[in-house]
Amino acid sequence: MFRSVPSALDADGNAGNDLTRYTDDESRQQRWGSIIDKIEVNFAESVNEDERPMVQFQKATASSTTDDYFSALSAPGMASHFQPAARFGRSCSTFSRRKLTEWIQLQKMNTSRDISDRKKYFERSVRILHSLVLKMIIAIVKAGKTEMVVAVHPDIITSENIMVHHSAEDGETAHFIQSESMDGSSLDGLATKYCAMKALGMVAYELLMMGDGHPVSFFLPSVPSDIGGTHLQLSICGIGECIGAEAHERNQADAKAPRTAVDKTQGRITNVMLNSGVPYPLCRFVVDLLGEDCSDGLLLRSDNSFASFSDILSDLKQMINNPEAFIHLSVRDQWRLAFGNKMHGRESEKKMIMDAASRTTGTTSNDALFEALSLLLPQNKRQIVMVSGKPGSGKSRLVMEAKTDLENKGWIFLSCKFDRIVHAEPLSVMASAFDEFLEQCLGSSRQPQISTNLKTLMLPNDVSILTTHVPCLVKYLDGPPGPVAGVEVSKEEMHQLFHQLLHVLSVAGQPIAFFADDLQWADAASIDLFVALSEASEPVLSRTHCDTHTKSKIMLIGSYRDDEVHSDHLLADTLRQLKSRNSSFEVTDIAVRGFSLETLNQIVSESLCLPLRRTKFLTEIILQKTDGIVIHIIELIGRLTMDRILCHSFVKGWEWDSEVIEGYPISDSVAELFVFKLNKLPLYALRALQICSIFGTQIEQRVISFVQDFDGEQSVDIIAGLKDALALGLIEMTDTTNVFKFAHDIIAQAAFDLISDDERSVLLRKLASALIRNASAANEIDRIIFVAVDLVNRIKNDVVTDPEERVLYACMNEKAGKKALAVPDFSSAVKYSESGLAFLDVCHWNTHHELTMSLHQTSVAALYSCPHGNRELLKERIEAVFRRSKTLDEEFKTRHVWIRVLSTTSLEEAIEACHALLERLEEPIDLSKYSSSHLYSELVRAKDLFSEKRQQFSMMSPMADLNKRNAMKIMSSLIIYYHQQSSNFAGLVSSRMVETTIKYGYCEESVFAVASFAATIVRVLGDIDEGSSWARMALSLLTRFRHNVNALLPAVYAAVYGLVLILTEPIQASQKDNFNMEWISHRLTIYNLSATLSPLLRGCSLAFDYGSIQFAVGNAEVVNVLLGEIDVLAHKCAQHCQLPAVERVFAPLHHVLRDLKGLDQQALAPLGYVYDTSVLQDSAYGKKDLHNLDTQLMIHIAHAFMLGDMKKVQSLAEMFEDLITKKHFVFNCVIIEFYAGLAACQFARETLEKGWEDKAEQVRESMEKMCSHSKWNFENKYLLIRAECHYTKGNINAAAECYESSIISARNHKLVHEEAVACELAGNFFREQGDKSKSHTMFGGAHKAYMNWGAVKKAKTLPQA
């Protein structure tokens, strides 16, 4: 085939004799193909001018794709490149075929010396070889494994026996002209395979050389032919006889020379191909097929030779998929090791993130009908994705890959990263995610939309609070934010504000993903906020905004190092709690482990631009040394290149010595991998990185400017050093925030570890001194206070001996502690206050009394509020304050905290302490003179007296007397403790507070005093109208405390709405502006109890004391929603040490709701066990604990009635009446009375006893009175008890009318569970009357209503079911 003259014909001009031996149809087509082509061409040239357009030529041009394989007509005998139109009676098929030898010559004539043309030729050749291999092999299963075996006889694998077919569908493919299948009966499988590979190598050589140069046989050894002369040792005929002799000869040669030694023609095939312009990867491919340069390709194949056809296909596939890397070696900077942007081996993990995103948005299908119907399904669980793994395993990279897909789907993505070393300002890391996102949005179309949302979705005061944490918000406001000094913000309120800000950023209702990286280093406040971003209540839009039903779609993503999060870690405890909330949260755990061998080999192969088979052994070594951890792999390969163990040749690519790499040492420490690289930096650059590492994984430029002169004249140029590190990729710099960041926190750790222990303390002191000095001079010390304090607290106490310096550091901690307490971040406040005290000693009580006292007070406040605070340390600090206080004012805050601590163990002791403190404040309350009758009379007198002066409240001035304000605080606590004891003394204390307000002016506690007095008027005196007036007065007073309305709201709302307005206002009213004050309406709707019980979420202990749980039971929320709310609230209780509330209130409600739904009983998560509700009930009854008993009785009496257990209803009602000596107008009591009245009617009809009928009539009168106060809440109840009374008395027509009216009223007022009860009782009534049709309709309505409510078990018990 190799000829000096490039022609398709032989020297005589004939087509040659090769085809004469074939007799099949395909051979004839091949033989006559060129003649037919000539005829077609001549015919096309002879057509008339008007016919010529009907002939469609297909000319290949320079701009054609690689699939446009044929060039223009250039010589006779070539295949035609036109398609006759239909008028010539031919099909317009683009199919053509040609023998491989002819195809090579044709391409040689039409391929220019242009590099792009040659590249296309090589790429086409690779595809032809790939298709040819597929024709050579078949897949068989041996011992459960699939193997590729040769399917054709090696002797027919020649270029003369290969046809190249071209079609528009498949492109160019190779086929055998003559096929001879293998039977394998007497042939050695290994020899057959290698013979086939060698034959394929000869075909590949000829194809890639385009027929030029010496044939491949010129380079291969020859053996004597059995027919005379010599021939190539290719045929497997007789190979069995010669294989033994050849093996013996080769073994003897091996004994005399090294394994790698070959004859002097070694490498000639490769050199010849390279000189002809064949890319080195293709040269290597051919040589590996032949077995080795100049070898026989059978017995003595090199280690790099192909061992299987799977490897051959893999090589070819890589060349096809990435020709620039695996054929041409022309990828950009391919001599540099880079792992690129492609993610390997994490497809399943990434899919888990995307699946969680789909569950968040509820769009798990492309079916529009399904998505429309999904809106009717229960709300999706809140999604949290937690990614865990070792340092450097690729956790962050995985999430960033998902980020790209999420943003392409319209998601908003916010991210932040925590630091091992520095704990900055509380919540600042979480807030930085918002700040960076807002910076990116400046100048975009999103900016005006965010500005509009800030005005419509948030109150100005709330925005002002957030600007202290998210400074970029100021750029979205029309003017400067309002002052926030002195504003107290609870933890729950801060969570709510950040949640609202997320809603603001979602300008078009876009879903939001919030990613917190390295959560193992997050503080408690940040972890709480992270979880709260998903669970906080939805913000309610202002009336000027139309979309009032938009729900935030938020997915949280967190990552952490699992080897640093043990069972007692704060994050581990949080994760356990999240996973136990199976009704509210769905946590997706993704464990990122080291790469598998297959995945790692793919990475190394693509990085080195070498075939998978060539890199496999290297990959095995790397895997053994790195466990497949990404950062280990990158740094190990980087060190191998720096040590010239892994070298690059511009011709051959990457080369290495596997034995040297196997013995190459590597540390188990990830950080130590970078030490080698860092030590090669200039000293000033290394010092700059060490200084930055002291501040953590990132540092602001302004902080660098403050510490630039940390060592006087010996200071290094930090910025210059960082620029060198920036060029090496060790650090990065963000354009928007002017922050230097380490490329990976492991690099920061490595730089930090290079500082010796002795040097570290000295360096910390120098940096802290420079930072404090220069920031103070620039009047920016408050802005970097937490950075400075972190440096200070890492200095060993015994190192600082200067008294003035110790006092300075204590002052810094005192300031940081107060700021942390204001966030609030109680854990950080404790840390700072205790660190400050560590710099002081006993004598400082005398020399720096105020500083020492302030640190003690901060510690006391933080320890008390911290859920897991050290109680022993708290008592120690309280006692120190009591001993060292000089005035009552100085002692008061700590004394108040001590009273709260006492209340958790003994209400009596707490009440006694309150009265003792009131005496010291000159506001004593002597309750010993009040009997029950005297107490009632005093309350009536106070109501009449204060009602006349109620209008004076609008003209009052603030309370100026500090003692009076402190007394009001103590009396507020006293009200709570008396209420917990079910004592009416709470009402007397509230009247005293109102009296103090009238005399001395108003304060924050005055709002609670008025709200409590309103509740007393209703509960004790039974004056609902007067109580409602006082309740509205309490709400109006909130306008005077806009700066601190959120701290007051839970207690005021619990009293006003939980005990008073629930009797007069619609129970589902959520957006009524009763007082014409938009900001009040907005705030109240955010914490609407009827929907979410938010005051319990925000002020657990106070709201529980008022029994606000009845609002959940009394409203028409569906069972699924209630179960979810109870689950959340129970966890909030546990966090605030309120397990008794879980036991007495939430556990019974949880038990009843699960029973109504038909679910098996299970423990409420914080308790860990199922409570016997009857034991709790008997316990409360025995203690005469009306405060908890009325709630439990209300729950169980409603449950018993719905299940038809009238004897239990009677028993519970009698228990209630035995405790209640005087009627209490509390919603719980009204509900108990209502169900007791319905049961009385049934007993009256069964027993015909007049007493039951009289009791039912009393309830009817009571419901009628309640209906006069609130038709919305009580009309349906009044109509239903009236219907039952008519039924009892035999007034059939009146009863039927009242039943239907009650059903309509319950439905109109959205009381779905009471609609179900009314329908069921009506069904019983009509069934007794013999009206089967009406009865059937009523039972059907009851079944539907119960199902809508979620009471599946109850619905199934109905006759209709």
Coordinates of N, CA and C in Angstrom, one line a residue, residues 94 116 128 692 858 863 974 1047:
T94 N -27.3 10.6 1.5 CA -25.9 11.1 1.6 C -25.0 10.0 1.9
S116 N -5.0 23.2 10.9 CA -6.4 22.8 11.2 C -6.9 21.7 10.4
I128 N -12.8 6.7 13.0 CA -12.8 5.5 12.2 C -12.2 4.3 12.9
C692 N -1.3 37.6 58.5 CA -2.7 37.4 58.1 C -3.4 36.2 58.8
T858 N -22.4 41.9 83.4 CA -22.6 41.4 82.1 C -22.5 39.9 82.1
L863 N -25.0 34.7 81.5 CA -25.0 33.3 82.0 C -26.5 32.9 82.3
L974 N -43.8 39.8 89.5 CA -44.7 39.3 90.6 C -46.0 38.9 90.0
A1047 N -39.7 43.8 72.3 CA -39.5 43.2 73.7 C -40.8 43.2 74.5

